[in-house]
GROMACS .gro file of C-alpha atoms in nm:
model
  435
    1UNK     CA    1  -4.640  13.774  -0.634
    2UNK     CA    2  -4.995  13.841  -0.590
    3UNK     CA    3  -5.249  13.595  -0.546
    4UNK     CA    4  -5.588  13.665  -0.688
    5UNK     CA    5  -5.889  13.503  -0.457
    6UNK     CA    6  -6.197  13.532  -0.622
    7UNK     CA    7  -6.474  13.628  -0.443
    8UNK     CA    8  -6.805  13.436  -0.468
    9UNK     CA    9  -7.076  13.690  -0.368
   10UNK     CA   10  -6.982  13.861  -0.693
   11UNK     CA   11  -7.234  13.617  -0.812
   12UNK     CA   12  -7.504  13.718  -0.664
   13UNK     CA   13  -7.640  14.044  -0.818
   14UNK     CA   14  -8.027  14.100  -0.741
   15UNK     CA   15  -8.237  14.041  -1.015
   16UNK     CA   16  -8.593  14.198  -1.140
   17UNK     CA   17  -8.531  14.566  -1.035
   18UNK     CA   18  -8.714  14.869  -1.178
   19UNK     CA   19  -8.479  15.065  -1.440
   20UNK     CA   20  -8.610  15.429  -1.569
   21UNK     CA   21  -8.691  15.371  -1.919
   22UNK     CA   22  -8.708  15.584  -2.232
   23UNK     CA   23  -9.059  15.670  -2.348
   24UNK     CA   24  -9.073  15.430  -2.635
   25UNK     CA   25  -9.317  15.397  -2.925
   26UNK     CA   26  -9.526  15.104  -3.011
   27UNK     CA   27  -9.367  14.843  -3.143
   28UNK     CA   28  -9.551  14.662  -3.433
   29UNK     CA   29  -9.638  14.338  -3.195
   30UNK     CA   30  -9.676  14.007  -3.354
   31UNK     CA   31  -9.944  13.974  -3.491
   32UNK     CA   32  -9.867  14.200  -3.764
   33UNK     CA   33  -9.641  14.188  -4.095
   34UNK     CA   34  -9.344  14.406  -4.207
   35UNK     CA   35  -9.331  14.585  -4.514
   36UNK     CA   36  -9.244  14.302  -4.842
   37UNK     CA   37  -8.894  14.553  -4.897
   38UNK     CA   38  -8.627  14.721  -4.704
   39UNK     CA   39  -8.264  14.803  -4.679
   40UNK     CA   40  -8.164  14.540  -4.523
   41UNK     CA   41  -8.267  14.256  -4.353
   42UNK     CA   42  -8.150  14.157  -3.961
   43UNK     CA   43  -8.199  13.812  -3.891
   44UNK     CA   44  -8.172  13.737  -3.494
   45UNK     CA   45  -8.274  13.979  -3.228
   46UNK     CA   46  -7.994  13.847  -2.953
   47UNK     CA   47  -7.685  14.093  -2.857
   48UNK     CA   48  -7.564  14.063  -3.169
   49UNK     CA   49  -7.885  14.142  -3.410
   50UNK     CA   50  -7.916  14.459  -3.131
   51UNK     CA   51  -7.564  14.545  -3.188
   52UNK     CA   52  -7.603  14.540  -3.596
   53UNK     CA   53  -7.953  14.754  -3.587
   54UNK     CA   54  -7.799  15.008  -3.369
   55UNK     CA   55  -7.468  15.030  -3.606
   56UNK     CA   56  -7.701  15.077  -3.889
   57UNK     CA   57  -7.902  15.350  -3.707
   58UNK     CA   58  -7.577  15.536  -3.624
   59UNK     CA   59  -7.496  15.506  -4.017
   60UNK     CA   60  -7.821  15.668  -4.097
   61UNK     CA   61  -7.969  15.306  -4.232
   62UNK     CA   62  -8.307  15.334  -4.092
   63UNK     CA   63  -8.518  15.131  -4.352
   64UNK     CA   64  -8.403  14.786  -4.117
   65UNK     CA   65  -8.667  14.484  -4.046
   66UNK     CA   66  -8.531  14.251  -3.784
   67UNK     CA   67  -8.666  13.904  -3.741
   68UNK     CA   68  -8.673  13.681  -3.451
   69UNK     CA   69  -8.846  13.388  -3.309
   70UNK     CA   70  -8.955  13.530  -3.026
   71UNK     CA   71  -9.007  13.857  -3.125
   72UNK     CA   72  -8.835  14.044  -2.832
   73UNK     CA   73  -8.485  14.207  -2.865
   74UNK     CA   74  -8.210  13.993  -2.669
   75UNK     CA   75  -8.579  13.774  -2.540
   76UNK     CA   76  -8.392  13.418  -2.579
   77UNK     CA   77  -8.066  13.571  -2.485
   78UNK     CA   78  -8.202  13.675  -2.123
   79UNK     CA   79  -8.463  13.351  -2.129
   80UNK     CA   80  -8.180  13.151  -2.140
   81UNK     CA   81  -7.975  13.341  -1.860
   82UNK     CA   82  -8.280  13.289  -1.647
   83UNK     CA   83  -8.349  12.955  -1.683
   84UNK     CA   84  -8.018  12.905  -1.567
   85UNK     CA   85  -8.051  13.136  -1.269
   86UNK     CA   86  -7.763  13.372  -1.376
   87UNK     CA   87  -7.751  13.703  -1.216
   88UNK     CA   88  -7.419  13.827  -1.360
   89UNK     CA   89  -7.206  13.812  -1.672
   90UNK     CA   90  -6.900  13.709  -1.777
   91UNK     CA   91  -6.802  13.962  -2.012
   92UNK     CA   92  -6.666  14.287  -1.853
   93UNK     CA   93  -6.841  14.644  -1.871
   94UNK     CA   94  -6.621  14.703  -2.174
   95UNK     CA   95  -6.763  14.438  -2.373
   96UNK     CA   96  -7.160  14.532  -2.475
   97UNK     CA   97  -7.367  14.558  -2.745
   98UNK     CA   98  -7.282  14.899  -2.924
   99UNK     CA   99  -7.087  15.073  -3.189
  100UNK     CA  100  -6.729  15.114  -3.207
  101UNK     CA  101  -6.615  15.418  -3.368
  102UNK     CA  102  -6.895  15.640  -3.266
  103UNK     CA  103  -6.969  15.839  -2.972
  104UNK     CA  104  -7.246  15.616  -2.769
  105UNK     CA  105  -7.388  15.550  -2.404
  106UNK     CA  106  -7.160  15.254  -2.331
  107UNK     CA  107  -7.230  15.019  -2.065
  108UNK     CA  108  -7.041  15.116  -1.780
  109UNK     CA  109  -7.207  15.481  -1.866
  110UNK     CA  110  -7.530  15.369  -1.798
  111UNK     CA  111  -7.439  15.161  -1.476
  112UNK     CA  112  -7.294  15.498  -1.347
  113UNK     CA  113  -7.598  15.678  -1.462
  114UNK     CA  114  -7.822  15.438  -1.205
  115UNK     CA  115  -7.563  15.453  -0.911
  116UNK     CA  116  -7.807  15.503  -0.690
  117UNK     CA  117  -7.963  15.142  -0.771
  118UNK     CA  118  -7.654  14.960  -0.773
  119UNK     CA  119  -7.537  14.754  -0.431
  120UNK     CA  120  -7.192  14.875  -0.273
  121UNK     CA  121  -7.028  14.543  -0.463
  122UNK     CA  122  -7.153  14.604  -0.796
  123UNK     CA  123  -7.057  14.986  -0.734
  124UNK     CA  124  -6.728  14.839  -0.627
  125UNK     CA  125  -6.729  14.676  -0.973
  126UNK     CA  126  -6.791  14.987  -1.164
  127UNK     CA  127  -6.481  15.170  -0.985
  128UNK     CA  128  -6.282  14.852  -1.094
  129UNK     CA  129  -6.376  14.894  -1.426
  130UNK     CA  130  -6.236  15.277  -1.437
  131UNK     CA  131  -5.946  15.149  -1.328
  132UNK     CA  132  -5.897  14.931  -1.621
  133UNK     CA  133  -5.943  14.581  -1.440
  134UNK     CA  134  -6.146  14.316  -1.486
  135UNK     CA  135  -6.510  14.365  -1.350
  136UNK     CA  136  -6.826  14.154  -1.293
  137UNK     CA  137  -7.139  14.304  -1.505
  138UNK     CA  138  -7.521  14.211  -1.357
  139UNK     CA  139  -7.755  14.040  -1.572
  140UNK     CA  140  -7.986  14.318  -1.429
  141UNK     CA  141  -7.766  14.632  -1.511
  142UNK     CA  142  -7.706  14.456  -1.861
  143UNK     CA  143  -8.066  14.402  -1.989
  144UNK     CA  144  -8.165  14.719  -1.880
  145UNK     CA  145  -7.889  14.885  -2.066
  146UNK     CA  146  -8.027  14.646  -2.385
  147UNK     CA  147  -8.337  14.787  -2.322
  148UNK     CA  148  -8.204  15.147  -2.343
  149UNK     CA  149  -8.053  15.047  -2.678
  150UNK     CA  150  -8.327  14.942  -2.791
  151UNK     CA  151  -8.516  15.230  -2.722
  152UNK     CA  152  -8.289  15.499  -2.831
  153UNK     CA  153  -8.203  15.334  -3.127
  154UNK     CA  154  -8.600  15.287  -3.261
  155UNK     CA  155  -8.463  14.895  -3.289
  156UNK     CA  156  -8.846  14.765  -3.128
  157UNK     CA  157  -9.023  14.930  -3.388
  158UNK     CA  158  -8.841  14.722  -3.640
  159UNK     CA  159  -8.856  14.396  -3.499
  160UNK     CA  160  -9.117  14.146  -3.587
  161UNK     CA  161  -9.217  13.781  -3.500
  162UNK     CA  162  -9.106  13.549  -3.741
  163UNK     CA  163  -8.946  13.193  -3.833
  164UNK     CA  164  -8.752  13.237  -4.079
  165UNK     CA  165  -8.711  12.946  -4.368
  166UNK     CA  166  -8.490  13.048  -4.636
  167UNK     CA  167  -8.276  13.360  -4.728
  168UNK     CA  168  -8.230  13.354  -5.084
  169UNK     CA  169  -8.000  13.595  -5.246
  170UNK     CA  170  -7.923  13.744  -5.609
  171UNK     CA  171  -7.673  13.936  -5.768
  172UNK     CA  172  -7.876  14.257  -5.648
  173UNK     CA  173  -8.094  14.114  -5.349
  174UNK     CA  174  -8.173  13.926  -5.063
  175UNK     CA  175  -8.527  13.751  -5.011
  176UNK     CA  176  -8.577  13.628  -4.690
  177UNK     CA  177  -8.905  13.392  -4.642
  178UNK     CA  178  -9.036  13.382  -4.326
  179UNK     CA  179  -9.363  13.187  -4.162
  180UNK     CA  180  -9.574  13.465  -4.179
  181UNK     CA  181  -9.434  13.709  -4.477
  182UNK     CA  182  -9.122  13.779  -4.743
  183UNK     CA  183  -8.915  14.056  -4.720
  184UNK     CA  184  -8.696  14.109  -4.988
  185UNK     CA  185  -8.347  14.349  -4.918
  186UNK     CA  186  -8.064  14.512  -5.071
  187UNK     CA  187  -7.865  14.323  -4.786
  188UNK     CA  188  -7.901  14.039  -4.512
  189UNK     CA  189  -7.716  14.012  -4.157
  190UNK     CA  190  -7.739  13.671  -4.006
  191UNK     CA  191  -7.727  13.696  -3.594
  192UNK     CA  192  -7.843  13.306  -3.583
  193UNK     CA  193  -7.589  13.301  -3.252
  194UNK     CA  194  -7.542  12.902  -3.133
  195UNK     CA  195  -7.745  12.599  -3.079
  196UNK     CA  196  -7.657  12.321  -2.821
  197UNK     CA  197  -7.463  12.048  -2.904
  198UNK     CA  198  -7.668  11.735  -2.888
  199UNK     CA  199  -7.573  11.382  -2.738
  200UNK     CA  200  -7.386  11.152  -2.976
  201UNK     CA  201  -7.688  10.882  -3.037
  202UNK     CA  202  -7.460  10.565  -2.879
  203UNK     CA  203  -7.556  10.715  -2.542
  204UNK     CA  204  -7.935  10.613  -2.553
  205UNK     CA  205  -7.949  10.544  -2.928
  206UNK     CA  206  -8.057  10.875  -3.080
  207UNK     CA  207  -8.408  11.057  -3.095
  208UNK     CA  208  -8.522  11.246  -2.732
  209UNK     CA  209  -8.305  11.169  -2.417
  210UNK     CA  210  -8.479  10.894  -2.159
  211UNK     CA  211  -8.689  11.003  -1.934
  212UNK     CA  212  -8.543  11.230  -1.636
  213UNK     CA  213  -8.265  11.351  -1.894
  214UNK     CA  214  -8.262  11.726  -2.041
  215UNK     CA  215  -8.015  11.975  -2.154
  216UNK     CA  216  -7.953  12.267  -2.004
  217UNK     CA  217  -8.191  12.518  -2.169
  218UNK     CA  218  -8.490  12.254  -2.070
  219UNK     CA  219  -8.681  12.256  -1.717
  220UNK     CA  220  -8.582  11.991  -1.478
  221UNK     CA  221  -8.782  11.785  -1.325
  222UNK     CA  222  -8.900  11.872  -0.988
  223UNK     CA  223  -8.845  11.689  -0.651
  224UNK     CA  224  -8.532  11.542  -0.737
  225UNK     CA  225  -8.257  11.448  -0.467
  226UNK     CA  226  -7.967  11.349  -0.708
  227UNK     CA  227  -7.841  11.543  -1.015
  228UNK     CA  228  -7.613  11.450  -1.302
  229UNK     CA  229  -7.416  11.726  -1.493
  230UNK     CA  230  -7.269  11.659  -1.785
  231UNK     CA  231  -7.002  11.942  -1.922
  232UNK     CA  232  -6.708  12.156  -1.842
  233UNK     CA  233  -6.822  12.493  -1.912
  234UNK     CA  234  -6.989  12.794  -1.722
  235UNK     CA  235  -7.336  12.658  -1.789
  236UNK     CA  236  -7.209  12.359  -1.627
  237UNK     CA  237  -7.093  12.549  -1.291
  238UNK     CA  238  -7.458  12.738  -1.311
  239UNK     CA  239  -7.648  12.400  -1.295
  240UNK     CA  240  -7.446  12.237  -1.034
  241UNK     CA  241  -7.452  12.596  -0.836
  242UNK     CA  242  -7.849  12.583  -0.866
  243UNK     CA  243  -7.905  12.227  -0.743
  244UNK     CA  244  -7.665  12.264  -0.460
  245UNK     CA  245  -7.886  12.560  -0.404
  246UNK     CA  246  -8.224  12.309  -0.393
  247UNK     CA  247  -8.036  12.071  -0.203
  248UNK     CA  248  -7.947  11.794  -0.423
  249UNK     CA  249  -7.680  11.598  -0.431
  250UNK     CA  250  -7.463  11.680  -0.741
  251UNK     CA  251  -7.226  11.408  -0.946
  252UNK     CA  252  -7.045  11.646  -1.221
  253UNK     CA  253  -6.875  11.458  -1.541
  254UNK     CA  254  -6.594  11.653  -1.677
  255UNK     CA  255  -6.390  11.490  -1.947
  256UNK     CA  256  -6.087  11.681  -1.868
  257UNK     CA  257  -5.861  11.547  -1.593
  258UNK     CA  258  -5.909  11.898  -1.430
  259UNK     CA  259  -6.203  12.197  -1.416
  260UNK     CA  260  -6.066  12.521  -1.581
  261UNK     CA  261  -6.103  12.815  -1.412
  262UNK     CA  262  -6.041  13.105  -1.595
  263UNK     CA  263  -6.199  13.487  -1.638
  264UNK     CA  264  -6.317  13.479  -1.978
  265UNK     CA  265  -6.432  13.178  -2.219
  266UNK     CA  266  -6.127  13.246  -2.417
  267UNK     CA  267  -5.789  13.386  -2.428
  268UNK     CA  268  -5.826  13.764  -2.325
  269UNK     CA  269  -5.579  13.864  -2.606
  270UNK     CA  270  -5.790  13.796  -2.842
  271UNK     CA  271  -5.995  14.067  -2.752
  272UNK     CA  272  -5.727  14.307  -2.867
  273UNK     CA  273  -5.660  14.399  -3.191
  274UNK     CA  274  -5.274  14.275  -3.126
  275UNK     CA  275  -5.460  13.956  -3.043
  276UNK     CA  276  -5.678  13.939  -3.381
  277UNK     CA  277  -5.349  14.027  -3.580
  278UNK     CA  278  -5.172  13.719  -3.439
  279UNK     CA  279  -5.469  13.529  -3.538
  280UNK     CA  280  -5.531  13.701  -3.908
  281UNK     CA  281  -5.120  13.591  -3.984
  282UNK     CA  282  -5.179  13.228  -3.979
  283UNK     CA  283  -5.307  13.015  -4.303
  284UNK     CA  284  -5.652  12.814  -4.248
  285UNK     CA  285  -5.472  12.522  -4.060
  286UNK     CA  286  -5.303  12.733  -3.798
  287UNK     CA  287  -5.652  12.895  -3.758
  288UNK     CA  288  -5.840  12.611  -3.667
  289UNK     CA  289  -5.561  12.456  -3.430
  290UNK     CA  290  -5.593  12.851  -3.272
  291UNK     CA  291  -5.992  12.776  -3.244
  292UNK     CA  292  -5.956  12.402  -3.073
  293UNK     CA  293  -5.678  12.514  -2.836
  294UNK     CA  294  -5.844  12.884  -2.769
  295UNK     CA  295  -6.247  12.781  -2.805
  296UNK     CA  296  -6.266  12.550  -2.497
  297UNK     CA  297  -6.505  12.554  -2.186
  298UNK     CA  298  -6.418  12.688  -1.885
  299UNK     CA  299  -6.573  12.837  -1.577
  300UNK     CA  300  -6.553  13.190  -1.395
  301UNK     CA  301  -6.290  13.202  -1.103
  302UNK     CA  302  -6.574  13.318  -0.868
  303UNK     CA  303  -6.774  12.952  -0.836
  304UNK     CA  304  -6.418  12.779  -0.776
  305UNK     CA  305  -6.433  12.829  -0.360
  306UNK     CA  306  -6.822  12.791  -0.412
  307UNK     CA  307  -6.752  12.429  -0.588
  308UNK     CA  308  -6.423  12.323  -0.409
  309UNK     CA  309  -6.660  12.338  -0.072
  310UNK     CA  310  -6.933  12.148  -0.186
  311UNK     CA  311  -6.702  11.863  -0.290
  312UNK     CA  312  -6.511  11.879   0.071
  313UNK     CA  313  -6.830  11.844   0.198
  314UNK     CA  314  -6.972  11.593  -0.008
  315UNK     CA  315  -7.248  11.739  -0.159
  316UNK     CA  316  -7.037  11.740  -0.496
  317UNK     CA  317  -6.885  11.427  -0.662
  318UNK     CA  318  -6.684  11.551  -0.950
  319UNK     CA  319  -6.527  11.270  -1.202
  320UNK     CA  320  -6.281  11.386  -1.325
  321UNK     CA  321  -6.141  11.260  -1.696
  322UNK     CA  322  -6.414  11.081  -1.758
  323UNK     CA  323  -6.652  11.086  -2.031
  324UNK     CA  324  -7.022  10.943  -2.107
  325UNK     CA  325  -7.046  10.596  -2.241
  326UNK     CA  326  -7.450  10.566  -2.244
  327UNK     CA  327  -7.748  10.705  -2.036
  328UNK     CA  328  -7.996  10.435  -1.961
  329UNK     CA  329  -8.340  10.420  -1.786
  330UNK     CA  330  -8.392  10.534  -1.426
  331UNK     CA  331  -8.127  10.770  -1.528
  332UNK     CA  332  -7.840  10.560  -1.495
  333UNK     CA  333  -7.487  10.698  -1.620
  334UNK     CA  334  -7.253  10.443  -1.735
  335UNK     CA  335  -6.906  10.619  -1.806
  336UNK     CA  336  -6.610  10.520  -2.037
  337UNK     CA  337  -6.430  10.366  -1.688
  338UNK     CA  338  -6.744  10.138  -1.658
  339UNK     CA  339  -6.827  10.306  -1.322
  340UNK     CA  340  -7.220  10.397  -1.292
  341UNK     CA  341  -7.360  10.704  -1.159
  342UNK     CA  342  -7.753  10.677  -1.058
  343UNK     CA  343  -7.907  10.943  -1.049
  344UNK     CA  344  -8.303  11.123  -1.028
  345UNK     CA  345  -8.224  11.350  -1.309
  346UNK     CA  346  -7.920  11.419  -1.563
  347UNK     CA  347  -7.850  11.747  -1.714
  348UNK     CA  348  -7.625  11.780  -2.045
  349UNK     CA  349  -7.437  12.106  -2.101
  350UNK     CA  350  -7.224  12.018  -2.379
  351UNK     CA  351  -7.123  12.326  -2.560
  352UNK     CA  352  -7.308  12.494  -2.860
  353UNK     CA  353  -7.219  12.512  -3.203
  354UNK     CA  354  -7.218  12.833  -3.457
  355UNK     CA  355  -7.536  12.848  -3.684
  356UNK     CA  356  -7.355  12.910  -4.010
  357UNK     CA  357  -7.634  12.978  -4.197
  358UNK     CA  358  -7.666  12.613  -4.308
  359UNK     CA  359  -8.048  12.517  -4.369
  360UNK     CA  360  -8.143  12.898  -4.452
  361UNK     CA  361  -7.877  12.982  -4.763
  362UNK     CA  362  -7.838  12.717  -5.008
  363UNK     CA  363  -7.530  12.464  -4.922
  364UNK     CA  364  -7.337  12.606  -5.212
  365UNK     CA  365  -7.333  12.935  -5.111
  366UNK     CA  366  -7.226  12.837  -4.748
  367UNK     CA  367  -6.941  12.690  -4.876
  368UNK     CA  368  -6.929  12.517  -4.515
  369UNK     CA  369  -6.569  12.353  -4.431
  370UNK     CA  370  -6.511  12.231  -4.090
  371UNK     CA  371  -6.785  12.356  -3.984
  372UNK     CA  372  -6.755  12.719  -4.079
  373UNK     CA  373  -6.887  12.927  -4.363
  374UNK     CA  374  -6.669  13.063  -4.649
  375UNK     CA  375  -6.663  13.453  -4.530
  376UNK     CA  376  -6.513  13.754  -4.733
  377UNK     CA  377  -6.251  13.869  -4.413
  378UNK     CA  378  -6.327  14.219  -4.488
  379UNK     CA  379  -6.686  14.276  -4.511
  380UNK     CA  380  -6.818  13.910  -4.337
  381UNK     CA  381  -7.018  13.870  -4.616
  382UNK     CA  382  -7.033  13.522  -4.757
  383UNK     CA  383  -6.807  13.481  -5.087
  384UNK     CA  384  -7.028  13.357  -5.249
  385UNK     CA  385  -7.393  13.562  -5.139
  386UNK     CA  386  -7.183  13.882  -5.082
  387UNK     CA  387  -7.504  14.051  -4.970
  388UNK     CA  388  -7.544  13.817  -4.678
  389UNK     CA  389  -7.291  13.903  -4.423
  390UNK     CA  390  -7.247  13.712  -4.076
  391UNK     CA  391  -7.227  13.868  -3.717
  392UNK     CA  392  -7.155  13.625  -3.438
  393UNK     CA  393  -6.969  13.315  -3.324
  394UNK     CA  394  -7.017  13.160  -3.709
  395UNK     CA  395  -6.722  13.449  -3.825
  396UNK     CA  396  -6.513  13.306  -3.551
  397UNK     CA  397  -6.225  13.170  -3.837
  398UNK     CA  398  -6.227  13.501  -3.998
  399UNK     CA  399  -6.218  13.705  -3.618
  400UNK     CA  400  -6.089  13.433  -3.398
  401UNK     CA  401  -6.270  13.303  -3.047
  402UNK     CA  402  -6.369  13.602  -2.968
  403UNK     CA  403  -6.650  13.614  -3.238
  404UNK     CA  404  -6.881  13.447  -3.047
  405UNK     CA  405  -6.822  13.731  -2.777
  406UNK     CA  406  -7.016  14.059  -2.721
  407UNK     CA  407  -6.689  14.197  -2.768
  408UNK     CA  408  -6.671  14.039  -3.110
  409UNK     CA  409  -6.987  14.111  -3.165
  410UNK     CA  410  -6.896  14.490  -3.167
  411UNK     CA  411  -6.549  14.426  -3.403
  412UNK     CA  412  -6.754  14.232  -3.646
  413UNK     CA  413  -7.083  14.476  -3.653
  414UNK     CA  414  -6.833  14.755  -3.725
  415UNK     CA  415  -6.697  14.571  -4.028
  416UNK     CA  416  -7.072  14.456  -4.136
  417UNK     CA  417  -7.251  14.809  -4.099
  418UNK     CA  418  -6.965  15.032  -4.278
  419UNK     CA  419  -6.973  14.792  -4.555
  420UNK     CA  420  -7.330  14.774  -4.591
  421UNK     CA  421  -7.378  15.154  -4.568
  422UNK     CA  422  -7.110  15.221  -4.816
  423UNK     CA  423  -7.317  14.986  -5.030
  424UNK     CA  424  -7.642  15.177  -5.026
  425UNK     CA  425  -7.453  15.465  -5.026
  426UNK     CA  426  -7.274  15.428  -5.362
  427UNK     CA  427  -7.426  15.140  -5.518
  428UNK     CA  428  -7.780  15.101  -5.427
  429UNK     CA  429  -7.986  14.896  -5.705
  430UNK     CA  430  -8.390  14.916  -5.706
  431UNK     CA  431  -8.531  14.622  -5.499
  432UNK     CA  432  -8.787  14.388  -5.717
  433UNK     CA  433  -9.041  14.226  -5.526
  434UNK     CA  434  -9.243  13.927  -5.666
  435UNK     CA  435  -9.483  13.713  -5.469
   0.00000   0.00000   0.00000
């Protein structure tokens, strides 16, 4: 029997290296506006939106407008990563934004092209990937690769900073209303990602958290000596290691009776065609049960020795099988067992929820049930609004738990881009733009 021994140093890739870049055309900038008509509008420029824009480019669909709250492709994604001090991705080299079915420069190709810039550990991980084994991808390499995709597929010049207010489909067009302009298109693709899960109102009576309590994507007050982290996933692990490195004592509140360590955040079988076929072969109730069982919080194996050593040293106190009952002023956390945990700060990493399109589309068109939108399994368009499609976590009930991951984006993107390209070639209708 071979025992897997994780190596914590895999988490320590450099960040902020200088990578060669392709000459880039001028981006539109945040102050301008796109034209009022396009073939496709993509809402969201994270890894999913980048994958869709790249795929449409390969299909010859170039009249595309990408709308994003930051105005920078993948800007919010990397901003969140840097907030956590994250140096490597959980997704291996074969999982990356890109286009299935086309001979494009893939993430592993990109890393090999820049071999001289990789550390010895990173080079070994590339060799592991080439041999078909699990590998760890540096955030730095992944960001440089995303920049390469943005430039080579002309995504930056199609990306505009905007807060989308409404997506209003009709039988022959989709009108997307943003804060500064309106674009009417043949199709729209929602790449909205996931939003943080809020704490229950009962913890402090609702509203903004008490002083000293924050969510994982917010700044942590400086000068804290003791910190509480609530949550069982990879985000919590990054928060804990960052606090330990800052010299804080950490109390970790984990609802389960034991931490869950695994390579991917969902069972790896769901990344393969046979795993997706298994998901396809069950009814809605069965799919909901599979999502409940397999879309659960977990931590990369590489963190285990670090966290175990910190617990042995007394720098980390783990409250297993405990749930928060309330958090009061002065950052006093009362657990369901009645135990009190006091600290200077508390950071909440309670997971995320898929953005279904509710709040943008009319509710009756979203058709949301059990937190999932009503989608066509073949095209991933909304059943009642077929000109609006979804790529990302919200497609989970169609694709399975892998929909939220970068590899799942590739699968959903292939379906969505092919369906849109076919429609534009064979069913094109004139777009009527109005005031």
